[in-house]
Amino acid sequence: SVLAAAKLGDATFLRTATDSMKIAAPTFIIPFAFVASPELMTFPNLTWAVVPAFAEVVGIQGAVSIAAYGYFLRNLNWWERLVFLAIAFAGFFNMMLHDSLYLYGGLAAFAVIAAWLVFTKDRPAVQPS
């Protein structure tokens, strides 16, 4: 399908494959979420127990998306993207191991990097030359 999309879009195969992986990357967390949090499977009978698990999955997907696309309030530097990737891994480890240390560490890292990005929002990111 990537080859067909590249041909239709008059783009290179590698660029199209890279963009398709950026789109698909956040969805790779969903099967792990169903295993780690079975309460997500209770779709018609939703309870308040689903809310933390759902928020965790959406947060991890958001961090993966930010790391993949390199944008959150502005274009991100490489190290800022790595911080968001680390936040995504911390959320994933918290989801799989149920260890609050990863949750609090990820939330603290998100708060610090978000404050940094709000503070430096008007500065353009330094792009590698």
mmCIF file of C-alpha atoms in Angstrom:
data_model
loop_
_atom_site.group_PDB
_atom_site.id
_atom_site.type_symbol
_atom_site.label_atom_id
_atom_site.label_comp_id
_atom_site.label_asym_id
_atom_site.label_seq_id
_atom_site.Cartn_x
_atom_site.Cartn_y
_atom_site.Cartn_z
ATOM 1 C CA SER A 1 0.000 0.000 0.000
ATOM 2 C CA VAL A 2 2.934 2.342 0.612
ATOM 3 C CA LEU A 3 4.173 1.739 -2.913
ATOM 4 C CA ALA A 4 0.748 2.530 -4.357
ATOM 5 C CA ALA A 5 0.436 5.659 -2.194
ATOM 6 C CA ALA A 6 3.896 6.841 -3.242
ATOM 7 C CA LYS A 7 2.995 6.385 -6.890
ATOM 8 C CA LEU A 8 -0.361 8.166 -6.492
ATOM 9 C CA GLY A 9 1.202 11.014 -4.524
ATOM 10 C CA ASP A 10 4.168 11.332 -6.876
ATOM 11 C CA ALA A 11 6.501 10.955 -3.892
ATOM 12 C CA THR A 12 9.437 8.746 -3.044
ATOM 13 C CA PHE A 13 8.811 5.347 -1.497
ATOM 14 C CA LEU A 14 11.026 6.043 1.526
ATOM 15 C CA ARG A 15 9.361 9.366 2.353
ATOM 16 C CA THR A 16 5.900 7.821 2.040
ATOM 17 C CA ALA A 17 6.908 4.860 4.219
ATOM 18 C CA THR A 18 8.337 7.209 6.854
ATOM 19 C CA ASP A 19 5.166 9.293 6.930
ATOM 20 C CA SER A 20 2.970 6.195 7.125
ATOM 21 C CA MET A 21 4.966 4.929 10.116
ATOM 22 C CA LYS A 22 4.538 8.302 11.829
ATOM 23 C CA ILE A 23 0.789 7.965 11.382
ATOM 24 C CA ALA A 24 0.689 4.348 12.591
ATOM 25 C CA ALA A 25 3.153 4.580 15.512
ATOM 26 C CA PRO A 26 0.683 5.841 18.152
ATOM 27 C CA THR A 27 -1.731 2.987 17.457
ATOM 28 C CA PHE A 28 0.832 0.286 18.300
ATOM 29 C CA ILE A 29 0.189 0.889 22.015
ATOM 30 C CA ILE A 30 -3.475 -0.187 21.859
ATOM 31 C CA PRO A 31 -2.998 -4.000 21.890
ATOM 32 C CA PHE A 32 -0.685 -3.704 24.889
ATOM 33 C CA ALA A 33 -3.244 -1.500 26.623
ATOM 34 C CA PHE A 34 -5.959 -4.146 26.297
ATOM 35 C CA VAL A 35 -3.663 -6.746 27.877
ATOM 36 C CA ALA A 36 -2.399 -4.495 30.668
ATOM 37 C CA SER A 37 -5.797 -2.916 31.432
ATOM 38 C CA PRO A 38 -8.607 -5.417 30.793
ATOM 39 C CA GLU A 39 -11.170 -2.873 32.008
ATOM 40 C CA LEU A 40 -10.810 -1.216 28.605
ATOM 41 C CA MET A 41 -12.637 -4.226 27.123
ATOM 42 C CA THR A 42 -15.876 -3.475 29.017
ATOM 43 C CA PHE A 43 -17.153 -1.190 26.280
ATOM 44 C CA PRO A 44 -20.948 -1.153 26.681
ATOM 45 C CA ASN A 45 -20.704 -1.095 30.490
ATOM 46 C CA LEU A 46 -18.210 1.710 31.045
ATOM 47 C CA THR A 47 -17.304 2.508 34.635
ATOM 48 C CA TRP A 48 -15.011 5.012 36.293
ATOM 49 C CA ALA A 49 -12.307 2.332 36.386
ATOM 50 C CA VAL A 50 -11.866 2.838 32.629
ATOM 51 C CA VAL A 51 -11.019 6.549 32.912
ATOM 52 C CA PRO A 52 -7.422 6.242 34.242
ATOM 53 C CA ALA A 53 -6.560 3.487 31.771
ATOM 54 C CA PHE A 54 -8.053 5.452 28.882
ATOM 55 C CA ALA A 55 -6.237 8.643 29.943
ATOM 56 C CA GLU A 56 -2.974 6.719 30.164
ATOM 57 C CA VAL A 57 -3.358 5.295 26.643
ATOM 58 C CA VAL A 58 -4.233 8.700 25.187
ATOM 59 C CA GLY A 59 -1.278 10.292 27.002
ATOM 60 C CA ILE A 60 1.146 7.696 25.672
ATOM 61 C CA GLN A 61 -0.247 8.101 22.165
ATOM 62 C CA GLY A 62 0.115 11.865 22.468
ATOM 63 C CA ALA A 63 3.738 11.599 23.586
ATOM 64 C CA VAL A 64 4.546 9.207 20.726
ATOM 65 C CA SER A 65 2.871 11.554 18.233
ATOM 66 C CA ILE A 66 4.773 14.574 19.544
ATOM 67 C CA ALA A 67 8.058 12.656 19.361
ATOM 68 C CA ALA A 68 7.318 11.369 15.851
ATOM 69 C CA TYR A 69 6.181 14.652 14.326
ATOM 70 C CA GLY A 70 8.483 16.929 16.323
ATOM 71 C CA TYR A 71 5.903 19.584 17.100
ATOM 72 C CA PHE A 72 4.367 20.767 20.376
ATOM 73 C CA LEU A 73 3.620 24.502 20.540
ATOM 74 C CA ARG A 74 6.548 24.913 18.119
ATOM 75 C CA ASN A 75 9.017 22.801 16.149
ATOM 76 C CA LEU A 76 11.092 20.727 18.550
ATOM 77 C CA ASN A 77 14.832 20.182 18.750
ATOM 78 C CA TRP A 78 16.168 16.634 18.649
ATOM 79 C CA TRP A 79 16.665 16.488 22.407
ATOM 80 C CA GLU A 80 13.128 17.729 23.070
ATOM 81 C CA ARG A 81 11.817 14.970 20.842
ATOM 82 C CA LEU A 82 13.885 12.459 22.823
ATOM 83 C CA VAL A 83 12.330 13.731 26.062
ATOM 84 C CA PHE A 84 8.853 13.086 24.661
ATOM 85 C CA LEU A 85 9.960 9.628 23.537
ATOM 86 C CA ALA A 86 11.233 8.955 27.066
ATOM 87 C CA ILE A 87 7.885 10.135 28.438
ATOM 88 C CA ALA A 88 6.122 7.677 26.126
ATOM 89 C CA PHE A 89 8.369 4.838 27.330
ATOM 90 C CA ALA A 90 7.750 5.811 30.956
ATOM 91 C CA GLY A 91 4.003 5.676 30.350
ATOM 92 C CA PHE A 92 4.345 2.327 28.606
ATOM 93 C CA PHE A 93 6.396 0.861 31.458
ATOM 94 C CA ASN A 94 3.869 2.197 33.958
ATOM 95 C CA MET A 95 1.034 0.606 32.005
ATOM 96 C CA MET A 96 2.764 -2.777 31.748
ATOM 97 C CA LEU A 97 4.426 -2.951 35.181
ATOM 98 C CA HIS A 98 1.891 -0.914 37.204
ATOM 99 C CA ASP A 99 4.745 0.931 38.883
ATOM 100 C CA SER A 100 3.837 4.478 39.897
ATOM 101 C CA LEU A 101 7.467 5.567 39.737
ATOM 102 C CA TYR A 102 7.246 5.543 35.931
ATOM 103 C CA LEU A 103 3.931 7.391 36.017
ATOM 104 C CA TYR A 104 5.158 10.162 38.295
ATOM 105 C CA GLY A 105 8.476 10.406 36.472
ATOM 106 C CA GLY A 106 6.722 10.714 33.127
ATOM 107 C CA LEU A 107 4.279 13.299 34.442
ATOM 108 C CA ALA A 108 7.103 15.307 36.008
ATOM 109 C CA ALA A 109 9.112 15.175 32.774
ATOM 110 C CA PHE A 110 6.047 16.273 30.819
ATOM 111 C CA ALA A 111 5.447 19.185 33.191
ATOM 112 C CA VAL A 112 9.077 20.314 32.915
ATOM 113 C CA ILE A 113 9.279 20.051 29.121
ATOM 114 C CA ALA A 114 5.844 21.656 28.671
ATOM 115 C CA ALA A 115 6.903 24.593 30.882
ATOM 116 C CA TRP A 116 10.143 24.853 28.899
ATOM 117 C CA LEU A 117 8.225 24.908 25.615
ATOM 118 C CA VAL A 118 5.752 27.514 26.864
ATOM 119 C CA PHE A 119 8.668 29.654 28.054
ATOM 120 C CA THR A 120 10.564 29.287 24.755
ATOM 121 C CA LYS A 121 7.521 29.242 22.468
ATOM 122 C CA ASP A 122 8.554 32.357 20.564
ATOM 123 C CA ARG A 123 12.065 31.056 19.876
ATOM 124 C CA PRO A 124 12.486 28.979 16.731
ATOM 125 C CA ALA A 125 13.982 25.549 17.143
ATOM 126 C CA VAL A 126 17.590 25.196 16.038
ATOM 127 C CA GLN A 127 17.626 22.949 13.024
ATOM 128 C CA PRO A 128 20.741 20.933 12.222
ATOM 129 C CA SER A 129 22.746 22.372 9.347
#
